[in-house]
Short mmCIF file of C-alpha atoms in Angstrom, two decimals:
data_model
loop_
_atom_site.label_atom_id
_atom_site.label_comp_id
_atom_site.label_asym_id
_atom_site.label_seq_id
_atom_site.Cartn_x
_atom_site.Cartn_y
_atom_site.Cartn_z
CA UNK Q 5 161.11 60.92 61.53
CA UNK Q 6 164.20 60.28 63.31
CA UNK Q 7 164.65 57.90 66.53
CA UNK Q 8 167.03 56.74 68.81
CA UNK Q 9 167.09 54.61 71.75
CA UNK Q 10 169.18 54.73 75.47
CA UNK Q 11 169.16 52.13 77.70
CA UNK Q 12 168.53 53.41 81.14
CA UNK Q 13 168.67 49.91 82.92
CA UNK Q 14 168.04 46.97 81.98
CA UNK Q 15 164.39 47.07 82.11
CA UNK Q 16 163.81 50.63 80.81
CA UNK Q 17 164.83 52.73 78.07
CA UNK Q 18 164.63 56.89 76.71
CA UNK Q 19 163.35 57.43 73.06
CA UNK Q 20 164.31 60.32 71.73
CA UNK Q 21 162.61 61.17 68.37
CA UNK Q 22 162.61 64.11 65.90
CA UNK Q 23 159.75 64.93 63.74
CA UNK Q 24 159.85 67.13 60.49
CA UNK Q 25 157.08 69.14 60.62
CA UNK Q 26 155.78 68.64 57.42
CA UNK Q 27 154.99 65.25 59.19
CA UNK Q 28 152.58 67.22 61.60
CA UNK Q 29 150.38 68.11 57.85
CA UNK Q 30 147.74 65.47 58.27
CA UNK Q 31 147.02 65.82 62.44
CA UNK Q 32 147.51 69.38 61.81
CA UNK Q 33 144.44 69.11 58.76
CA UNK Q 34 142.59 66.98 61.64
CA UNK Q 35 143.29 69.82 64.49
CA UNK Q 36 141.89 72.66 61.95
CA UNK Q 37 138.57 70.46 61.32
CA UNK Q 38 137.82 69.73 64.98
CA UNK Q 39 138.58 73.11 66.31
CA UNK Q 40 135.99 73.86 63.27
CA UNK Q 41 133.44 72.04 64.12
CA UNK Q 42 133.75 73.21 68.15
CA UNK Q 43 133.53 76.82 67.47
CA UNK Q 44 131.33 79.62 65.85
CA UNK Q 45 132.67 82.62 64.21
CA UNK Q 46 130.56 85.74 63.20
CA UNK Q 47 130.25 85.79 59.04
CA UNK Q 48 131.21 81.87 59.10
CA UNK Q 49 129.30 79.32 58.77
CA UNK Q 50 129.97 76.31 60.92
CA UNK Q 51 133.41 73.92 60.06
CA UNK Q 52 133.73 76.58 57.10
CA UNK Q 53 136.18 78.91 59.31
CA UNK Q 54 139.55 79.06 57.37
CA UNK Q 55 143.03 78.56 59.09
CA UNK Q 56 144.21 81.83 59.04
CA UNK Q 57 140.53 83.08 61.10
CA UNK Q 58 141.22 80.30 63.67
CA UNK Q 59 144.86 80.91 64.10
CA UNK Q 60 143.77 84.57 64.92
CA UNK Q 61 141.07 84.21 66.98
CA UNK Q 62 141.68 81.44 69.00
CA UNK Q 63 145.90 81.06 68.54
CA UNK Q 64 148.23 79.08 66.81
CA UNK Q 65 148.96 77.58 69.84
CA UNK Q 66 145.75 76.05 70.40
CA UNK Q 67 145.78 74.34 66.97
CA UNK Q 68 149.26 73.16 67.23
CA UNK Q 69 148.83 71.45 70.96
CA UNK Q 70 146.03 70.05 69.44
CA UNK Q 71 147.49 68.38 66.78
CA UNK Q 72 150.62 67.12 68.83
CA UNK Q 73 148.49 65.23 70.68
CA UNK Q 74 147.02 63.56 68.02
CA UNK Q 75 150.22 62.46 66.21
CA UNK Q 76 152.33 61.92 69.70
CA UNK Q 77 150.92 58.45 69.52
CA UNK Q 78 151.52 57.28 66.32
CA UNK Q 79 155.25 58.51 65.94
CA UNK Q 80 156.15 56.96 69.47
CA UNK Q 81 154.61 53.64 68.45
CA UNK Q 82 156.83 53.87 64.87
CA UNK Q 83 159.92 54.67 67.16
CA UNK Q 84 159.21 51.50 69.19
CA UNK Q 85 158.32 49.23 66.33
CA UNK Q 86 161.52 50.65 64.75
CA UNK Q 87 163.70 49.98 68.03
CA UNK Q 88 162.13 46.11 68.22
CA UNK Q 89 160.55 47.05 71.16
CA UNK Q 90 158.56 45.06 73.86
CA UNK Q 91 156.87 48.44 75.94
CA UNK Q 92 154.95 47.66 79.40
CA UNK Q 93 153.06 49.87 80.46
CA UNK Q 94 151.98 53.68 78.87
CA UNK Q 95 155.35 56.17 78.56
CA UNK Q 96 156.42 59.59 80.37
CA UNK Q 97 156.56 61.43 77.24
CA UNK Q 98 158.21 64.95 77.76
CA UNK Q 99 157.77 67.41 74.67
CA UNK Q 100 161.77 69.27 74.17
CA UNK Q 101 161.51 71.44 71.69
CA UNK Q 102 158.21 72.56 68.96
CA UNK Q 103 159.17 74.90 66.46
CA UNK Q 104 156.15 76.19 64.06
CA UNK Q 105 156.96 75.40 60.89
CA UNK Q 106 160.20 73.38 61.40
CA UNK Q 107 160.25 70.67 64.06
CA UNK Q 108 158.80 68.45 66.89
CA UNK Q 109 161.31 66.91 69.13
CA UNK Q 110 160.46 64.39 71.97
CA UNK Q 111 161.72 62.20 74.59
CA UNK Q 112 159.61 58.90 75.89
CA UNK Q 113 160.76 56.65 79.11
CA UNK Q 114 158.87 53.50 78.91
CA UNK Q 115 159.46 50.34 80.99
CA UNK Q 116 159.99 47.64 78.27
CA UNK Q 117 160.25 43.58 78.84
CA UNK Q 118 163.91 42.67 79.39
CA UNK Q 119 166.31 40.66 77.05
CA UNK Q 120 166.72 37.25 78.88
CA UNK Q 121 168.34 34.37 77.64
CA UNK Q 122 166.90 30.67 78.37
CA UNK Q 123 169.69 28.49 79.04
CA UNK Q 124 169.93 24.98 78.56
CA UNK Q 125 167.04 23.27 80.70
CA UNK Q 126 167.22 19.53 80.24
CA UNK Q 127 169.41 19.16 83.78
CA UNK Q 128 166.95 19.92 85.70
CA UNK Q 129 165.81 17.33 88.46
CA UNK Q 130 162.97 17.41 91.18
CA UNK Q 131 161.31 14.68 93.05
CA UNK Q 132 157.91 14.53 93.74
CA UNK Q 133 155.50 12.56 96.15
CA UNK Q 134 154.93 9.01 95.41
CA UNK Q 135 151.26 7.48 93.81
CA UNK Q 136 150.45 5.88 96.81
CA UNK Q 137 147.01 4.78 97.61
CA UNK Q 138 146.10 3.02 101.04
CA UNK Q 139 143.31 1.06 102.19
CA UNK Q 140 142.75 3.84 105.04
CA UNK Q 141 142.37 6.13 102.15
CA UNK Q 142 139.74 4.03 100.41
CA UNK Q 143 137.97 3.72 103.56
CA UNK Q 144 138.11 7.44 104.47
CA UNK Q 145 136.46 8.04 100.87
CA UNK Q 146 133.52 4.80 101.25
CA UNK Q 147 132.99 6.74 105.22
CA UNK Q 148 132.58 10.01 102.94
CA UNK Q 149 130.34 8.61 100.89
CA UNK Q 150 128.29 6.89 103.35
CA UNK Q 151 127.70 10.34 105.63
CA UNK Q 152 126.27 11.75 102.21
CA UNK Q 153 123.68 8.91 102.61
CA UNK Q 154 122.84 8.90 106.20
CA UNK Q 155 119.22 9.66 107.58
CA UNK Q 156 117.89 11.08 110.52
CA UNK Q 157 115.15 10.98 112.95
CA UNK Q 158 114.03 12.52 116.20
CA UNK Q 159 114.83 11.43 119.40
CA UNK Q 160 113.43 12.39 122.75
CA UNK Q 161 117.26 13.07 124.60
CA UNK Q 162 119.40 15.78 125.22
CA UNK Q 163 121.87 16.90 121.99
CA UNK Q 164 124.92 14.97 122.05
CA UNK Q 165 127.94 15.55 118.66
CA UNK Q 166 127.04 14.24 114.98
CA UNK Q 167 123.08 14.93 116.01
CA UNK Q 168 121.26 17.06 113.54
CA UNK Q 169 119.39 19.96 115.58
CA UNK Q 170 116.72 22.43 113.86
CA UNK Q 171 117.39 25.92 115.94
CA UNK Q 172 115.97 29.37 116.18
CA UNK Q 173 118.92 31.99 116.46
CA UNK Q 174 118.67 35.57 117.45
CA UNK Q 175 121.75 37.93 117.92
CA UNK Q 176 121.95 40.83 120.01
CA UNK Q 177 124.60 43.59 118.85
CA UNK Q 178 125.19 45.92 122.19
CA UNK Q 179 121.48 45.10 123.28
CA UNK Q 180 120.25 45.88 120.09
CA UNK Q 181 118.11 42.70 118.21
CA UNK Q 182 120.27 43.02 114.41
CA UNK Q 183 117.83 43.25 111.30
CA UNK Q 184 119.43 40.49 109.79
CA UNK Q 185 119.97 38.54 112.98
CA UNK Q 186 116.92 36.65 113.44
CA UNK Q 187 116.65 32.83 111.75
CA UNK Q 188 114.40 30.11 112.51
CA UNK Q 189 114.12 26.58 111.83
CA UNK Q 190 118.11 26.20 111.07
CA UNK Q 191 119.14 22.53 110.04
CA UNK Q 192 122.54 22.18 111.72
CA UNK Q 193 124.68 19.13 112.47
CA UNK Q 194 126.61 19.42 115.86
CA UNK Q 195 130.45 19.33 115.74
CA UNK Q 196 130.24 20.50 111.68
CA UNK Q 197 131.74 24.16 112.76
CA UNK Q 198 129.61 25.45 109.65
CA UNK Q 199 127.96 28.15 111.94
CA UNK Q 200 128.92 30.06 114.99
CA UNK Q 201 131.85 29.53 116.84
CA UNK Q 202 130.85 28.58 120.25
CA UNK Q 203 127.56 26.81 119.44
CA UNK Q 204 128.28 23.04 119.72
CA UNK Q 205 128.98 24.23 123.50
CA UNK Q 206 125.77 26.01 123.59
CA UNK Q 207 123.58 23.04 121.97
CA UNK Q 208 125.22 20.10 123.40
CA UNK Q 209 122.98 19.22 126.31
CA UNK Q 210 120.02 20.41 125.04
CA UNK Q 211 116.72 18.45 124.69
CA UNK Q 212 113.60 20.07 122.50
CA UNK Q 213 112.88 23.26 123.53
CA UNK Q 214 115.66 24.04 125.41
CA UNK Q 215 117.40 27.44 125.07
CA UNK Q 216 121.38 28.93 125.41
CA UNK Q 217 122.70 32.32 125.16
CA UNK Q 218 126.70 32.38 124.17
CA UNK Q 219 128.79 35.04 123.09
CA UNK Q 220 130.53 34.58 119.53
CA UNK Q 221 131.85 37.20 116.50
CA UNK Q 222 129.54 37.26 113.54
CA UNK Q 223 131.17 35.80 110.41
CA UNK Q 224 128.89 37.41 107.89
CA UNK Q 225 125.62 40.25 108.12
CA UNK Q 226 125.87 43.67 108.65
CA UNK Q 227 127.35 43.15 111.94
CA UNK Q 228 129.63 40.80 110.68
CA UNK Q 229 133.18 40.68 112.94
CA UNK Q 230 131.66 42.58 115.87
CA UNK Q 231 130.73 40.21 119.10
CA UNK Q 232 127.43 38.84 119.46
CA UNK Q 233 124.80 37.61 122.16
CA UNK Q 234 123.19 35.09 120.48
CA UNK Q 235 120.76 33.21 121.90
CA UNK Q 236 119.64 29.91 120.60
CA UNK Q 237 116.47 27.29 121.09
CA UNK Q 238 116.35 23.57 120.09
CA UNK Q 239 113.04 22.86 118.16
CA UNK Q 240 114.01 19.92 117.42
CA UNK Q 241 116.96 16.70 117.97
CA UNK Q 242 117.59 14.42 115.64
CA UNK Q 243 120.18 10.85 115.49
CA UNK Q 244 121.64 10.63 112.27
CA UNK Q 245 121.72 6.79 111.40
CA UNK Q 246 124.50 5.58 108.94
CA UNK Q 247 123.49 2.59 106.04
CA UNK Q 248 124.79 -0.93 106.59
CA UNK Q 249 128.50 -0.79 104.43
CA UNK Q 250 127.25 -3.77 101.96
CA UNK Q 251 126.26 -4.58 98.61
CA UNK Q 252 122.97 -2.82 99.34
CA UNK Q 253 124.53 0.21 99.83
CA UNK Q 254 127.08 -0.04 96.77
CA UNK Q 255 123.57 -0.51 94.51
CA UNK Q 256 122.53 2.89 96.80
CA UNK Q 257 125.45 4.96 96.55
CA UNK Q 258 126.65 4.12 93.05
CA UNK Q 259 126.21 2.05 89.73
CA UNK Q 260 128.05 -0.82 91.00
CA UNK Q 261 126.38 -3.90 92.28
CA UNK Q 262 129.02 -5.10 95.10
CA UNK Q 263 131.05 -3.11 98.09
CA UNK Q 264 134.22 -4.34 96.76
CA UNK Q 265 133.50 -3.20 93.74
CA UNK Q 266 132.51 0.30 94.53
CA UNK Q 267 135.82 0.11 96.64
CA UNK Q 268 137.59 -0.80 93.54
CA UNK Q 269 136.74 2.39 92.00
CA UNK Q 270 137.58 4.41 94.82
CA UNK Q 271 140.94 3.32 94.46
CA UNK Q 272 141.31 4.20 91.20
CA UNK Q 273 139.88 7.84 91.34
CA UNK Q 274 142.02 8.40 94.32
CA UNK Q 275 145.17 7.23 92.30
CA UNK Q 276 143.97 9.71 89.42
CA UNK Q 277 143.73 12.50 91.61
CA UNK Q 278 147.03 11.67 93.41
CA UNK Q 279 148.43 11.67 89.92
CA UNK Q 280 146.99 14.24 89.05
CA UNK Q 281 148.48 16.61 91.90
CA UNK Q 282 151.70 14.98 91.30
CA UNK Q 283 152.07 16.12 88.05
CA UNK Q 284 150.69 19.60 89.61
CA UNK Q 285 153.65 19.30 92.34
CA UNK Q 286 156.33 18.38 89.56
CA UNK Q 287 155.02 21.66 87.52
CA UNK Q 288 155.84 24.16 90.35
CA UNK Q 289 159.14 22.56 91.39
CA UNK Q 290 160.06 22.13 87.87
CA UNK Q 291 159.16 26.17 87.44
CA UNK Q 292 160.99 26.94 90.91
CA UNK Q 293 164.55 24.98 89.34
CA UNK Q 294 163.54 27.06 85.63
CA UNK Q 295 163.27 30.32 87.83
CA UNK Q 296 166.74 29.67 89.28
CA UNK Q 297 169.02 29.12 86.04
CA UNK Q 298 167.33 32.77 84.85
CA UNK Q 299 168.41 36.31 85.90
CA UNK Q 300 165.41 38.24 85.20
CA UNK Q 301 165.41 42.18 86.66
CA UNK Q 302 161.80 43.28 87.09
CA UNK Q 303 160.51 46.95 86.06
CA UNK Q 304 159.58 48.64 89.26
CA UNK Q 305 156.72 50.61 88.51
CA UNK Q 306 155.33 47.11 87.26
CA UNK Q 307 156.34 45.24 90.19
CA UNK Q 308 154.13 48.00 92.47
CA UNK Q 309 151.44 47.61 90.00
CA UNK Q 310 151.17 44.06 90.16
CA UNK Q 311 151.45 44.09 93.99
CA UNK Q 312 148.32 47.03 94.07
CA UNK Q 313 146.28 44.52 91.80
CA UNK Q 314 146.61 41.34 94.11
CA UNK Q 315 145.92 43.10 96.77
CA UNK Q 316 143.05 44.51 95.42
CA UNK Q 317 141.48 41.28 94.25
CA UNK Q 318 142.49 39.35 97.59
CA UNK Q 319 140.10 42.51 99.35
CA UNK Q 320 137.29 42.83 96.70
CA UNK Q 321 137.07 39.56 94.66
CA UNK Q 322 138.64 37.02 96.67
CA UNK Q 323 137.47 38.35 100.93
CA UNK Q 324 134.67 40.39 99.40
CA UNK Q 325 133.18 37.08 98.97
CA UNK Q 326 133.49 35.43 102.02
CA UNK Q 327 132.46 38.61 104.17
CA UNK Q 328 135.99 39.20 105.45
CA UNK Q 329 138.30 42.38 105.53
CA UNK Q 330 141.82 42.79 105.11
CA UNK Q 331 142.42 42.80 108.68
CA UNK Q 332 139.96 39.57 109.94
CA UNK Q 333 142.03 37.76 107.34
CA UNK Q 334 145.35 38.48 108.73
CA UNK Q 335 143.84 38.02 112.38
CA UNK Q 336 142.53 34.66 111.01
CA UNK Q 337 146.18 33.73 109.22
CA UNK Q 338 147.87 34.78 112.14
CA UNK Q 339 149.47 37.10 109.94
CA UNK Q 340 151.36 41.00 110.50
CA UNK Q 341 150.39 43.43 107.90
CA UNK Q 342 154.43 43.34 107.13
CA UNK Q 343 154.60 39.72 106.65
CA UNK Q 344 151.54 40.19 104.74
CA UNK Q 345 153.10 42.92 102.69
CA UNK Q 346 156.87 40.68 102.18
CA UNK Q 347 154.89 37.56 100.76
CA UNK Q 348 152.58 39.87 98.42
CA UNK Q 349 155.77 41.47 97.21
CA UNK Q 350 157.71 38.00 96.82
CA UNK Q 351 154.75 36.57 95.41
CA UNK Q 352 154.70 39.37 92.56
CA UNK Q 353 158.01 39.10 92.13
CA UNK Q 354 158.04 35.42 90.84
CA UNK Q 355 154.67 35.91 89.04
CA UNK Q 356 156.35 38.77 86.65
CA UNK Q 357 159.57 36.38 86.33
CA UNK Q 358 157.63 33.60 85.62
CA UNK Q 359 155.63 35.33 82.90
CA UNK Q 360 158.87 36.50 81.49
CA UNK Q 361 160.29 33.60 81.34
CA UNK Q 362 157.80 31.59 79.99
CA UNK Q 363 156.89 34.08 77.25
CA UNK Q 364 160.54 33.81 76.10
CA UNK Q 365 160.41 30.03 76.08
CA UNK Q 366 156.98 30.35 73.55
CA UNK Q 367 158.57 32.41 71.33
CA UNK Q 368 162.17 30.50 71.73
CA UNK Q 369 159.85 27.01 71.09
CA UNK Q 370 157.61 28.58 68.58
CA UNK Q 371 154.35 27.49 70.66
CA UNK Q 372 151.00 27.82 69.62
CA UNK Q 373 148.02 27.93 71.03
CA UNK Q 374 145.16 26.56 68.81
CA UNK Q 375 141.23 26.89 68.92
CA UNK Q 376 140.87 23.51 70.97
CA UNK Q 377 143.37 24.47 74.00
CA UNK Q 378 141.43 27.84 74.37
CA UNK Q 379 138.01 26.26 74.73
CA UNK Q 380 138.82 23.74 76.88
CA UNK Q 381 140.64 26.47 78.69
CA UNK Q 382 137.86 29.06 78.72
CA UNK Q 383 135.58 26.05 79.62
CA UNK Q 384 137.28 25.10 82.72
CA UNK Q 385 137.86 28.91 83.63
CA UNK Q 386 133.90 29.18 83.05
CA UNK Q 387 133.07 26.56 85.67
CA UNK Q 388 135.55 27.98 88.25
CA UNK Q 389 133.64 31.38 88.03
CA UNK Q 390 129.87 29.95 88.19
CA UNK Q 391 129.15 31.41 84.80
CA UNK Q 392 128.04 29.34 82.10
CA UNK Q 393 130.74 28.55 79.41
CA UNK Q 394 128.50 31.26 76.88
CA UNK Q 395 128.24 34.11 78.97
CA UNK Q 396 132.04 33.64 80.14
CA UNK Q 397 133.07 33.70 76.95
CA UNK Q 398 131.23 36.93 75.97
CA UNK Q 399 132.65 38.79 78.83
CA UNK Q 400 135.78 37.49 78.23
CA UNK Q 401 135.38 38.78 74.88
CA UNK Q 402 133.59 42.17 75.78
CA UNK Q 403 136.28 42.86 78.59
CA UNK Q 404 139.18 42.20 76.24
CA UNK Q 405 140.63 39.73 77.99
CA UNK Q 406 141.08 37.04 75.15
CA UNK Q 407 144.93 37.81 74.99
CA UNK Q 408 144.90 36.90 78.76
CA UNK Q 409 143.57 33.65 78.14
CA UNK Q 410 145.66 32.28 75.38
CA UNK Q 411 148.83 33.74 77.45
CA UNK Q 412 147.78 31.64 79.80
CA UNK Q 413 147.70 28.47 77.46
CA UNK Q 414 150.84 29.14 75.60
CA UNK Q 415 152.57 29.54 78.81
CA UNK Q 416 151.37 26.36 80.42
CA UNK Q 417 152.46 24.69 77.48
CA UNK Q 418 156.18 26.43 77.47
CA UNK Q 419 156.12 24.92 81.47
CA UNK Q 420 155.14 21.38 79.97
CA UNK Q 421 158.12 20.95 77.57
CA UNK Q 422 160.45 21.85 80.56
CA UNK Q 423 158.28 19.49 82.67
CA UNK Q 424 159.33 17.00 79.81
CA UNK Q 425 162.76 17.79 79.57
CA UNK Q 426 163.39 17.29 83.02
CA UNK Q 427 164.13 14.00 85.35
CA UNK Q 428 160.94 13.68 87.46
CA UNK Q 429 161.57 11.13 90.53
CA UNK Q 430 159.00 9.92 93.27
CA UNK Q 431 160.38 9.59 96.98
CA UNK Q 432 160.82 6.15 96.10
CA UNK Q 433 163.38 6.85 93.09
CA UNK Q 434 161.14 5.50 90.85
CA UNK Q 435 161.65 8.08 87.50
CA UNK Q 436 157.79 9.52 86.81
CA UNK Q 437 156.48 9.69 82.90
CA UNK Q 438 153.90 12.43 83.64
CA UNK Q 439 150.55 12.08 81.11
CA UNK Q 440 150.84 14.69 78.47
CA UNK Q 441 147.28 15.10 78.97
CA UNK Q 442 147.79 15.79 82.78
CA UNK Q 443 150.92 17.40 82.29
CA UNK Q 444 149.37 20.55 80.21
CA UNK Q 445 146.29 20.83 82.15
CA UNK Q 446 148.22 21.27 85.60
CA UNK Q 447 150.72 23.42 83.68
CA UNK Q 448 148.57 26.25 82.98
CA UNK Q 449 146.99 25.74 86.09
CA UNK Q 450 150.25 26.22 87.69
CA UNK Q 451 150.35 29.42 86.01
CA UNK Q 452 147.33 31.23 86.96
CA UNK Q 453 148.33 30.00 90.44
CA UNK Q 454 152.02 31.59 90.54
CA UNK Q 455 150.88 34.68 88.06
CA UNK Q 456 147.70 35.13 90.01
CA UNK Q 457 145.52 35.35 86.67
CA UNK Q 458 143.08 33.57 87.37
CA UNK Q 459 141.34 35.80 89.98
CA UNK Q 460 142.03 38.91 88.36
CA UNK Q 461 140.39 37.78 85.06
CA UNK Q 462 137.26 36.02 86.79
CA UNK Q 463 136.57 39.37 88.27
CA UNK Q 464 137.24 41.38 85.30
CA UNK Q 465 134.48 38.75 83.39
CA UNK Q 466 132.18 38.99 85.99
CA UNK Q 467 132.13 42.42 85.99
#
């Protein structure tokens, strides 16, 4: 076999490759046996049929399609392992010449990963919030807490905000009482918006047994996003009453005996998640300065098929969950379908560059990823999805998508040694020594956010 390569641009290529025929011997052996065992001939017994019977019965032709299609695949992939090449995507093949007896020629167009060359990274600069934790933040988490712990009881007065009502709800669709719009005894805090828009209105005012009728769009149900009549009735009011802020309440909430200390600790889980998304914030402006020192030309056909699959898992996996179409989310976003379309198409953009360019930089820093990093990976992946960590991990498996994962990994770590390299300052100058352990963690993160991975291989696991 005989192969050379064109460059078409620089993100696609034409192989042209010329097969002997006696190369054709064993898929043409394979053909003859199939075709045998497929057919019945008169004075034959079954797979016993010699060539020469099948030729004339059923054409030469036949047999010699056949085997071309059996050995198309394994002399392209020898052409591309011969050419070094990095193929995305399945090729146009297009068959030139077939000559019984003396040759197979063929041509094969395949999108393949560009050449790209890293160039010195260690320049790069970004700034980043600053770790700053105030006492109004510590109190905002210790009022958090304290609403987790509050109690209620009934009270003979009209509804008034932060009350706790139980309601009967019944929505009308065009007249029509909905299937699926009837609930009773509905524990609902007034002013939490986590029903009905238009119902603190409706339920404000109202003592025990009282009754409102308001007009809102359904969020979810098999009316969901048409307009409603809904009409409501208190059963029941209820004052939600707050705990004392004192040691009592620290001994409550938590294992520590004082306020100040449970205040204390606050403070220091605040400043670990602040830290935390710093080192999150430093990853994507460290990638967005990477991004710019790197001309990288994307494949078209990929580009569209990258743009087809977020769009698909924004409607199915990511909406599909929340009750919402396409069109309620834009409506919601305040979005056009073009804008809508521009930032999908941006967004794929720098999802194929980034991949690009951090798979160069693993191979360039000879990265590995080892048995650890992928269960810790696959772990936190696990709990994102709902599954358990076992039955992620077997759909992961069944579904193929190990490669995926350890991608992933090796490319978060690639983002953390440019992380490293570069000069990470707060907005107060101060230069920023990111934890390692941080530092990896929000780099693959990062990632799956800017690839958009993440969603794509939840659903594939869950399904």
């Amino acid at each position: 076999m005989k192969s050379a390569v064109e460059t078409l641009n620089p993100t696609r290529v034409r192989l042209t490759v010329e097969v002997p025929f006696e190369e054709l011997k064993d898929s043409l052996d394979a053909a003859y046996k199939k075709i045998n065992q497929q057919v019945t001939v008169k004075g034959f017994r079954k797979g016993k049929i010699p060539a020469r019977v099948i030729d004339q019965r059923f054409g030469r032709g036949a047999v010699l399609e056949e085997a071309v299609n059996d050995a198309l695949p394994k002399f392209y992939t020898e052409a591309v392992n011969e050419a070094e090449l990095s193929p995305l995507g399945q090729p146009d093949v297009d068959i030139t010449e077939l000559k019984d007896g003396d040759t197979l020629n063929f041509t094969a167009e395949v999108d393949i990963r560009p050449a790209l060359e890293i160039p010195d990274y260690s320049g790069i600069e970004v700034e980043v919030d600053a770790v700053e934790v105030t006492d109004e933040d510590i109190e905002k988490s210790v009022e958090q807490l304290r609403e987790r712990f509050a109690s209620t009881s009934p009270v003979e007065r009209a509804a008034e905000d932060g009350d706790v009502v139980t309601i009967d709800l019944q929505a009308k669709v065009e007249g029509e009482v909905l299937e699926d719009g009837v609930a009773e005894g509905v524990s609902y805090t007034i002013g939490s918006g986590e029903l009905l828009d238009g119902i603190d209105d409706a339920v404000k005012g109202l003592e025990t047994g009282g009754e409102a009728t308001f007009t809102s769009e359904l969020k979810g149900g098999s009316a969901a996003g048409k307009e409603a009549e809904v009409t409501v009735k208190v059963t029941q009011v209820a004052a939600r009453e707050l705990p004392e802020l004192d040691d009592e309440f620290a001994q409550l909430a938590s294992e520590f005996d004082t306020l100040d200390e449970l205040k204390a600790d606050s403070r220091k889980r605040l400043a670990n998640m602040k830290q935390f998304d710093q080192a999150t914030q430093a990853q994507e402006r460290v990638l967005e300065k990477l991004l710019e020192l790197v001309e990288v030309p994307v494949p078209e056909k990929l580009l569209e098929d990258e743009i087809n699959t977020r769009k698909h898992n924004l409607e199915h996996h990511q909406l599909g969950q929340m009750g919402l179409t396409l069109e309620k989310y834009l409506e919601i976003q305040g979005k056009t379908v073009e804008e809508f379309e521009t930032e999908t198409r941006e967004a794929a953009v720098k999802g194929i560059k980034t991949q690009f360019v951090l798979d160069e930089l693993v191979k360039k820093e000879n990265l590995n990823v080892n048995q650890e990093e992928l269960t810790e990976h696959l772990m936190r992946r696990a709990a994102s999805s709902g599954m358990s960590p076992d039955q992620f991990a077997q759909a992961v498996v069944e579904g193929g998508q190990v490669p995926l994962l350890v991608g992933e990994v090796a490319r978060g770590k690639a983002l953390a040694v440019v992380v490293e390299a570069a000069t990470v300052k707060d907005t107060n100058g101060e230069v920023i020594d990111l934890d390692d352990e941080d530092e990896t963690e929000a780099a693959v993160e990062t990632v799956e956010a800017v690839e958009g991975t993440e969603d794509a291989a939840e659903e594939k696991a869950e399904g």
